[in-house]
Coordinates of C-alpha atoms in Angstrom, one line a residue:
M914 CA -99.1 -78.6 93.7
K915 CA -96.1 -80.0 91.7
F916 CA -93.9 -78.6 89.0
T917 CA -90.7 -78.4 87.5
I918 CA -88.8 -75.2 86.3
N919 CA -86.3 -73.1 85.0
R920 CA -83.9 -71.8 88.1
A921 CA -83.0 -68.6 86.6
R922 CA -86.1 -67.6 85.5
F923 CA -87.8 -68.3 88.1
I924 CA -85.3 -66.6 90.3
Q925 CA -85.9 -63.5 87.9
E926 CA -89.8 -63.3 89.3
L927 CA -88.8 -64.0 92.5
Q928 CA -86.5 -61.0 92.9
T929 CA -89.2 -58.6 91.5
V930 CA -91.8 -59.8 94.4
Q931 CA -89.5 -59.8 97.0
R932 CA -89.5 -56.1 96.8
A933 CA -92.5 -56.3 98.2
I934 CA -91.7 -58.6 101.0
S935 CA -90.6 -57.4 104.5
T936 CA -89.2 -58.9 107.4
K937 CA -90.7 -56.4 109.6
T938 CA -94.1 -57.0 109.2
T939 CA -96.7 -57.7 111.7
I940 CA -98.4 -60.3 109.8
P941 CA -96.5 -63.3 109.9
I942 CA -97.5 -64.8 106.5
L943 CA -96.5 -62.0 104.7
T944 CA -92.9 -62.6 105.4
G945 CA -93.8 -65.3 102.5
V946 CA -94.3 -65.4 98.9
K947 CA -97.3 -66.9 97.5
I948 CA -97.0 -69.2 95.0
E949 CA -100.0 -70.2 92.8
L950 CA -100.2 -72.8 89.7
S951 CA -102.7 -72.6 87.2
N952 CA -103.0 -73.9 83.7
E953 CA -102.2 -70.9 82.4
G954 CA -98.9 -70.8 84.3
L955 CA -97.6 -69.3 87.2
N956 CA -98.4 -66.6 89.6
L957 CA -96.0 -65.2 92.5
T958 CA -97.1 -62.4 95.0
G959 CA -95.4 -60.6 97.8
S960 CA -97.3 -57.8 100.0
N961 CA -96.1 -55.2 103.0
A962 CA -98.5 -52.6 104.3
D963 CA -97.6 -50.4 101.3
I964 CA -97.0 -52.4 98.3
S965 CA -98.2 -55.8 96.5
I966 CA -96.4 -57.5 93.6
E967 CA -97.8 -60.1 91.7
T968 CA -96.2 -61.4 88.6
F969 CA -97.0 -64.0 86.1
L970 CA -95.0 -66.7 84.0
A971 CA -96.9 -68.2 81.3
A972 CA -96.8 -71.7 80.8
D973 CA -95.9 -71.0 77.4
D974 CA -92.7 -69.0 78.4
E975 CA -90.1 -70.8 76.4
K976 CA -87.0 -69.6 79.1
A977 CA -89.0 -71.0 81.9
E978 CA -89.3 -74.7 80.5
L979 CA -92.4 -75.0 82.8
Q980 CA -93.6 -78.3 83.4
I981 CA -97.0 -78.5 85.3
T982 CA -97.7 -81.6 86.9
E983 CA -100.7 -80.8 89.7
L984 CA -102.3 -77.6 89.9
G985 CA -102.5 -75.5 93.3
T986 CA -101.0 -72.9 95.9
I987 CA -98.5 -72.4 98.7
V988 CA -97.0 -69.9 100.9
L989 CA -93.2 -70.1 101.7
Q990 CA -90.7 -68.2 103.7
A991 CA -89.4 -65.8 101.1
R992 CA -85.8 -65.0 102.3
F993 CA -85.0 -68.6 103.1
F994 CA -87.0 -70.0 99.9
S995 CA -85.1 -67.7 97.7
E996 CA -81.4 -68.7 99.5
I997 CA -82.2 -72.3 99.2
I998 CA -83.3 -71.9 95.4
R999 CA -80.2 -69.7 94.1
R1000 CA -77.6 -72.5 95.9
L1001 CA -79.3 -75.7 94.0
P1002 CA -77.4 -77.7 91.6
E1003 CA -78.9 -77.8 88.5
T1004 CA -80.6 -75.3 85.9
T1005 CA -83.9 -76.6 86.8
F1006 CA -85.8 -77.2 90.1
T1007 CA -88.8 -79.5 91.3
L1008 CA -90.9 -78.2 93.6
E1009 CA -93.9 -80.4 95.4
V1010 CA -96.3 -79.5 97.9
Q1011 CA -96.7 -82.7 100.2
E1012 CA -99.1 -83.6 103.0
N1013 CA -99.6 -80.5 106.2
Y1014 CA -98.0 -78.0 103.5
Q1015 CA -94.6 -79.7 103.7
V1016 CA -93.0 -78.7 100.0
L1017 CA -90.2 -81.0 98.8
I1018 CA -87.7 -79.0 96.5
T1019 CA -85.3 -80.8 94.6
S1020 CA -82.7 -80.3 92.2
G1021 CA -79.9 -82.9 90.9
A1022 CA -78.9 -84.7 93.8
A1023 CA -80.2 -81.8 96.4
H1024 CA -83.4 -82.2 98.2
F1025 CA -84.6 -80.0 100.7
T1026 CA -88.1 -80.4 102.9
V1027 CA -89.5 -77.1 104.1
N1028 CA -92.8 -75.8 105.9
G1029 CA -95.2 -74.1 103.8
L1030 CA -98.1 -72.3 104.7
D1031 CA -101.9 -72.2 103.9
A1032 CA -102.4 -69.8 101.3
D1033 CA -106.0 -69.4 101.9
N1034 CA -104.9 -67.2 104.8
Y1035 CA -103.0 -65.1 102.7
P1036 CA -104.6 -61.5 102.7
H1037 CA -106.3 -60.9 99.3
L1038 CA -105.1 -58.1 96.8
P1039 CA -107.3 -55.1 96.3
V1040 CA -110.0 -55.5 93.6
V1041 CA -109.4 -52.6 91.2
E1042 CA -112.3 -51.3 89.1
E1043 CA -111.2 -50.6 85.4
Q1044 CA -111.3 -46.5 86.2
N1045 CA -109.2 -43.7 85.9
Q1046 CA -107.2 -45.5 82.9
L1047 CA -104.1 -44.4 81.6
K1048 CA -101.6 -45.6 79.6
L1049 CA -97.9 -44.8 79.7
P1050 CA -94.7 -46.3 77.9
V1051 CA -92.7 -47.7 80.3
H1052 CA -89.7 -45.8 79.7
M1053 CA -91.6 -42.6 80.3
L1054 CA -92.8 -43.5 83.4
T1055 CA -89.6 -44.7 84.9
K1056 CA -87.9 -41.4 83.5
L1057 CA -90.6 -39.4 85.1
I1058 CA -90.1 -41.1 88.3
G1059 CA -86.1 -40.8 88.1
E1060 CA -86.7 -37.0 87.6
T1061 CA -88.5 -36.4 90.6
V1062 CA -88.7 -38.7 93.4
F1063 CA -85.4 -37.9 95.0
S1064 CA -86.9 -34.9 96.0
V1065 CA -89.5 -36.4 98.5
S1066 CA -89.0 -35.6 101.8
Q1067 CA -87.3 -38.5 103.8
H1068 CA -88.9 -37.5 107.2
E1069 CA -92.4 -38.6 108.6
S1070 CA -93.0 -35.6 110.0
R1071 CA -94.9 -34.4 106.9
P1072 CA -96.1 -37.6 105.5
I1073 CA -97.7 -35.9 102.4
L1074 CA -94.2 -34.8 101.4
T1075 CA -92.9 -38.1 101.4
G1076 CA -94.7 -38.7 98.1
V1077 CA -95.1 -37.8 94.8
H1078 CA -98.0 -35.7 93.4
L1079 CA -99.2 -36.8 90.5
T1080 CA -102.4 -34.9 88.9
M1081 CA -103.6 -35.3 85.7
S1082 CA -105.3 -32.6 83.7
N1083 CA -106.1 -30.8 80.2
G1084 CA -104.1 -34.1 78.8
Q1085 CA -100.9 -33.3 80.8
L1086 CA -99.8 -35.4 83.6
L1087 CA -98.0 -33.5 85.9
A1088 CA -95.4 -34.8 88.5
V1089 CA -94.1 -32.8 91.4
A1090 CA -91.8 -33.6 94.6
T1091 CA -90.6 -31.5 97.2
D1092 CA -89.2 -31.8 100.6
S1093 CA -89.5 -28.0 101.3
H1094 CA -85.6 -27.2 100.7
R1095 CA -85.9 -28.4 97.0
L1096 CA -88.6 -29.0 94.4
S1097 CA -88.7 -31.2 91.0
Q1098 CA -91.6 -30.5 88.6
R1099 CA -92.2 -32.9 85.1
I1100 CA -94.9 -32.3 82.9
V1101 CA -95.6 -35.0 79.9
P1102 CA -98.2 -34.6 77.6
V1103 CA -100.5 -37.8 77.6
E1104 CA -103.2 -39.1 74.5
N1105 CA -105.0 -41.4 76.1
A1106 CA -106.4 -40.3 79.8
N1107 CA -109.8 -41.0 80.2
K1108 CA -110.1 -38.9 83.3
D1109 CA -108.7 -36.3 85.5
F1110 CA -107.0 -37.5 88.7
D1111 CA -105.1 -36.0 91.9
I1112 CA -103.2 -38.4 93.5
V1113 CA -100.1 -39.1 96.1
I1114 CA -98.1 -42.0 95.7
P1115 CA -95.1 -42.7 98.3
G1116 CA -91.7 -42.5 96.8
K1117 CA -90.5 -45.7 98.1
S1118 CA -93.4 -47.5 96.4
L1119 CA -92.0 -45.6 93.1
V1120 CA -88.3 -46.6 93.5
E1121 CA -89.7 -50.1 93.9
L1122 CA -91.9 -49.8 90.8
S1123 CA -89.1 -48.6 88.6
R1124 CA -86.7 -51.3 89.8
S1125 CA -89.3 -53.7 88.9
L1126 CA -90.1 -52.5 85.4
S1127 CA -88.0 -54.3 83.3
D1128 CA -89.1 -54.5 79.7
E1129 CA -88.3 -51.0 77.8
E1130 CA -91.0 -51.2 75.1
A1131 CA -94.1 -52.0 77.0
E1132 CA -96.4 -49.7 78.1
V1133 CA -98.0 -49.8 81.4
E1134 CA -101.2 -49.4 82.4
I1135 CA -102.3 -47.1 85.6
S1136 CA -106.1 -47.7 87.2
I1137 CA -106.7 -45.3 90.7
M1138 CA -109.4 -46.2 93.1
E1139 CA -109.6 -44.4 96.4
N1140 CA -106.6 -45.6 98.3
Q1141 CA -104.7 -47.7 95.7
V1142 CA -103.0 -47.4 92.4
L1143 CA -102.2 -50.4 90.3
F1144 CA -99.6 -50.2 87.6
K1145 CA -100.2 -53.2 85.3
T1146 CA -98.2 -54.9 82.8
P1147 CA -98.6 -57.8 80.7
T1148 CA -96.6 -60.1 83.4
M1149 CA -97.0 -57.7 86.7
Y1150 CA -99.4 -56.0 88.8
F1151 CA -98.0 -53.7 91.1
Y1152 CA -100.0 -52.1 93.5
S1153 CA -99.1 -49.4 96.1
R1154 CA -101.3 -47.4 98.4
L1155 CA -101.9 -43.9 98.3
L1156 CA -101.2 -41.2 100.7
E1157 CA -104.1 -39.2 102.4
G1158 CA -104.5 -35.7 102.6
N1159 CA -103.7 -32.4 100.4
Y1160 CA -100.3 -31.9 98.5
P1161 CA -99.4 -28.2 99.2
D1162 CA -100.1 -25.7 96.2
T1163 CA -96.2 -25.6 94.5
N1164 CA -97.2 -23.7 91.7
R1165 CA -96.9 -20.6 93.3
L1166 CA -93.3 -21.5 94.7
I1167 CA -91.8 -21.3 91.3
P1168 CA -90.7 -17.8 90.4
T1169 CA -91.4 -16.4 87.0
S1170 CA -88.8 -13.2 87.0
F1171 CA -85.0 -13.4 87.6
N1172 CA -82.3 -11.2 87.9
T1173 CA -79.1 -13.6 87.0
E1174 CA -78.8 -16.3 84.3
I1175 CA -76.0 -18.8 83.3
T1176 CA -75.8 -21.6 81.1
F1177 CA -73.9 -24.4 81.8
S1178 CA -73.2 -28.0 80.0
V1179 CA -74.4 -30.6 82.8
P1180 CA -71.6 -33.3 83.0
T1181 CA -69.2 -30.2 83.1
F1182 CA -71.1 -28.3 85.9
L1183 CA -71.5 -31.6 87.6
A1184 CA -68.2 -33.0 87.7
A1185 CA -67.0 -29.5 89.1
I1186 CA -69.9 -29.6 92.1
E1187 CA -68.8 -33.1 92.7
R1188 CA -65.0 -31.6 93.1
A1189 CA -66.0 -28.8 95.2
S1190 CA -68.1 -31.1 97.5
L1191 CA -64.9 -33.6 98.3
L1192 CA -64.4 -30.9 100.7
S1193 CA -67.4 -29.4 101.8
H1194 CA -68.7 -33.3 103.0
E1195 CA -65.7 -33.3 105.4
G1196 CA -66.9 -30.0 106.9
R1197 CA -69.6 -29.6 109.6
N1198 CA -71.9 -27.6 107.2
N1199 CA -71.8 -29.0 103.9
I1200 CA -72.3 -26.0 101.8
V1201 CA -70.7 -24.7 98.3
R1202 CA -70.5 -21.1 97.2
L1203 CA -71.0 -20.0 93.5
A1204 CA -69.8 -16.5 92.3
I1205 CA -70.8 -15.2 89.2
A1206 CA -69.6 -11.8 87.7
D1207 CA -69.6 -10.6 84.0
N1208 CA -66.3 -12.4 83.0
S1209 CA -66.1 -15.3 85.4
V1210 CA -67.8 -17.7 87.6
I1211 CA -66.1 -19.3 90.6
L1212 CA -67.1 -22.1 92.7
Y1213 CA -65.7 -22.6 96.1
G1214 CA -65.7 -25.6 98.8
N1215 CA -64.5 -25.0 102.1
S1216 CA -64.2 -26.8 105.3
P1217 CA -61.9 -25.4 108.0
E1218 CA -60.6 -28.8 109.0
I1219 CA -59.2 -29.9 105.8
G1220 CA -58.9 -27.1 103.2
K1221 CA -60.4 -25.4 100.4
V1222 CA -61.1 -25.7 96.7
E1223 CA -61.8 -22.7 94.2
E1224 CA -62.2 -23.6 90.5
E1225 CA -62.7 -21.4 87.8
L1226 CA -66.0 -22.9 85.6
V1227 CA -66.4 -23.2 82.2
Y1228 CA -69.9 -22.2 81.3
E1229 CA -71.8 -21.1 77.7
K1230 CA -73.2 -18.1 78.6
V1231 CA -74.2 -15.7 81.5
S1232 CA -76.2 -12.5 81.8
G1233 CA -77.7 -10.2 84.5
D1234 CA -76.6 -8.9 87.8
P1235 CA -73.3 -10.3 89.7
L1236 CA -74.4 -12.8 92.6
E1237 CA -72.6 -14.7 94.9
I1238 CA -74.5 -18.0 96.4
S1239 CA -74.4 -20.6 98.9
F1240 CA -76.0 -24.1 98.5
N1241 CA -76.1 -27.8 99.5
P1242 CA -73.9 -29.2 96.7
D1243 CA -75.7 -32.8 97.3
Y1244 CA -79.2 -31.1 96.0
M1245 CA -77.4 -29.7 93.0
K1246 CA -75.7 -33.0 91.9
D1247 CA -79.1 -35.0 92.4
A1248 CA -80.8 -32.3 90.2
L1249 CA -78.2 -32.3 87.7
R1250 CA -78.1 -36.3 87.6
A1251 CA -81.7 -35.8 86.6
F1252 CA -81.0 -33.7 83.7
G1253 CA -78.4 -36.1 82.1
D1254 CA -76.0 -35.0 79.4
M1255 CA -77.7 -31.5 78.1
S1256 CA -77.1 -27.8 78.7
I1257 CA -79.3 -26.2 80.8
K1258 CA -80.2 -22.5 82.2
I1259 CA -79.8 -21.5 86.2
Q1260 CA -81.7 -18.7 87.0
F1261 CA -81.3 -16.6 90.0
I1262 CA -83.3 -14.0 91.9
S1263 CA -81.1 -12.8 94.5
A1264 CA -78.6 -15.0 97.1
I1265 CA -81.4 -15.5 99.5
R1266 CA -84.3 -16.8 97.4
P1267 CA -84.8 -20.2 95.6
F1268 CA -83.2 -20.6 91.8
T1269 CA -84.5 -22.9 89.1
L1270 CA -82.7 -24.9 86.8
E1271 CA -84.2 -26.3 83.8
P1272 CA -83.1 -27.4 80.2
S1273 CA -81.6 -24.6 77.9
E1274 CA -83.4 -25.7 74.8
G1275 CA -85.9 -27.7 73.1
D1276 CA -89.6 -28.2 74.8
V1277 CA -89.5 -30.2 77.6
S1278 CA -91.1 -29.2 80.5
F1279 CA -88.8 -30.2 83.4
I1280 CA -88.0 -27.3 86.5
Q1281 CA -86.0 -28.3 89.9
L1282 CA -85.7 -25.5 92.3
I1283 CA -83.4 -25.4 95.1
T1284 CA -83.2 -22.9 98.3
P1285 CA -80.1 -21.5 98.7
V1286 CA -78.5 -21.4 102.3
R1287 CA -77.9 -18.1 104.0
T1288 CA -74.3 -17.4 105.3
N1289 CA -73.0 -14.5 107.3

């Protein structure tokens, strides 16, 4: 195999597949990146136990300046290889596979010879039957991930909760994540789904997926198999394993009647929570308290070791019973950031029951639920 390519364009593709490459794998060849050159172009593949990413750089991609001399495949140790490519002196480099999987990398006056591995020993990627296909605009998928994935559990004690639950039915895609202290749920209408499905995708896979998707305009095609899901764009295949087991029924957790309701502008409320949490973070218990009355809404943060903060909040409207409620400010900040720049209504039942946040107007079906902290 031998080719010459633009270094910056190659690094872009290498960075994408490196998201799937772990140094902690029990299969040594998986610490490598697989490089495959065909007449159509260059394929790079990276994989670990959870995700596999394959990118494709077309031979006619002008920015790549790809010159093909000889076709072939090789596996190279990913971390070391990418460090070499980054530090090469010229804007292009040539890669040539020699005898015994020795690989010569040249750029200007720099010549590296590194040991490669036989690509035949690289595990095959899953074969996807074209089924359960669904097409979504990339921006919609990345937004859906951003609005839910932060609520997945970080603890492996209940593995199913480390994933986002995606269900497709009645032309609606429902995404839910919960760690049992908070919940995020988003529903988007989908026009072209052939089949209903019910899957749980690891949160870590979705974070890497949204980082790997770059082209804002493109669509992503989703295919589901028994224990794998494939996200496909014209230049990338992103595979993730699915989590096994039944996701809890979260529908019943979302209350439908409330006793107190308040409407805030998200940026204003978020800034106040950030100020209050400056002190609460320093304390042993990370809690802020919200006191809602007919004509005032006050936020308190307190750390016995450092001091306390009190701020009268600017709100748009308030109704219902007076209430004092305590909660983790980090959960509130995550929830607010997912809404972005808009107005939201927060609805409470009582000081000890979970409360909900949702957009105050428009028909966006997006809800966040936070469990309060009981205080004496």
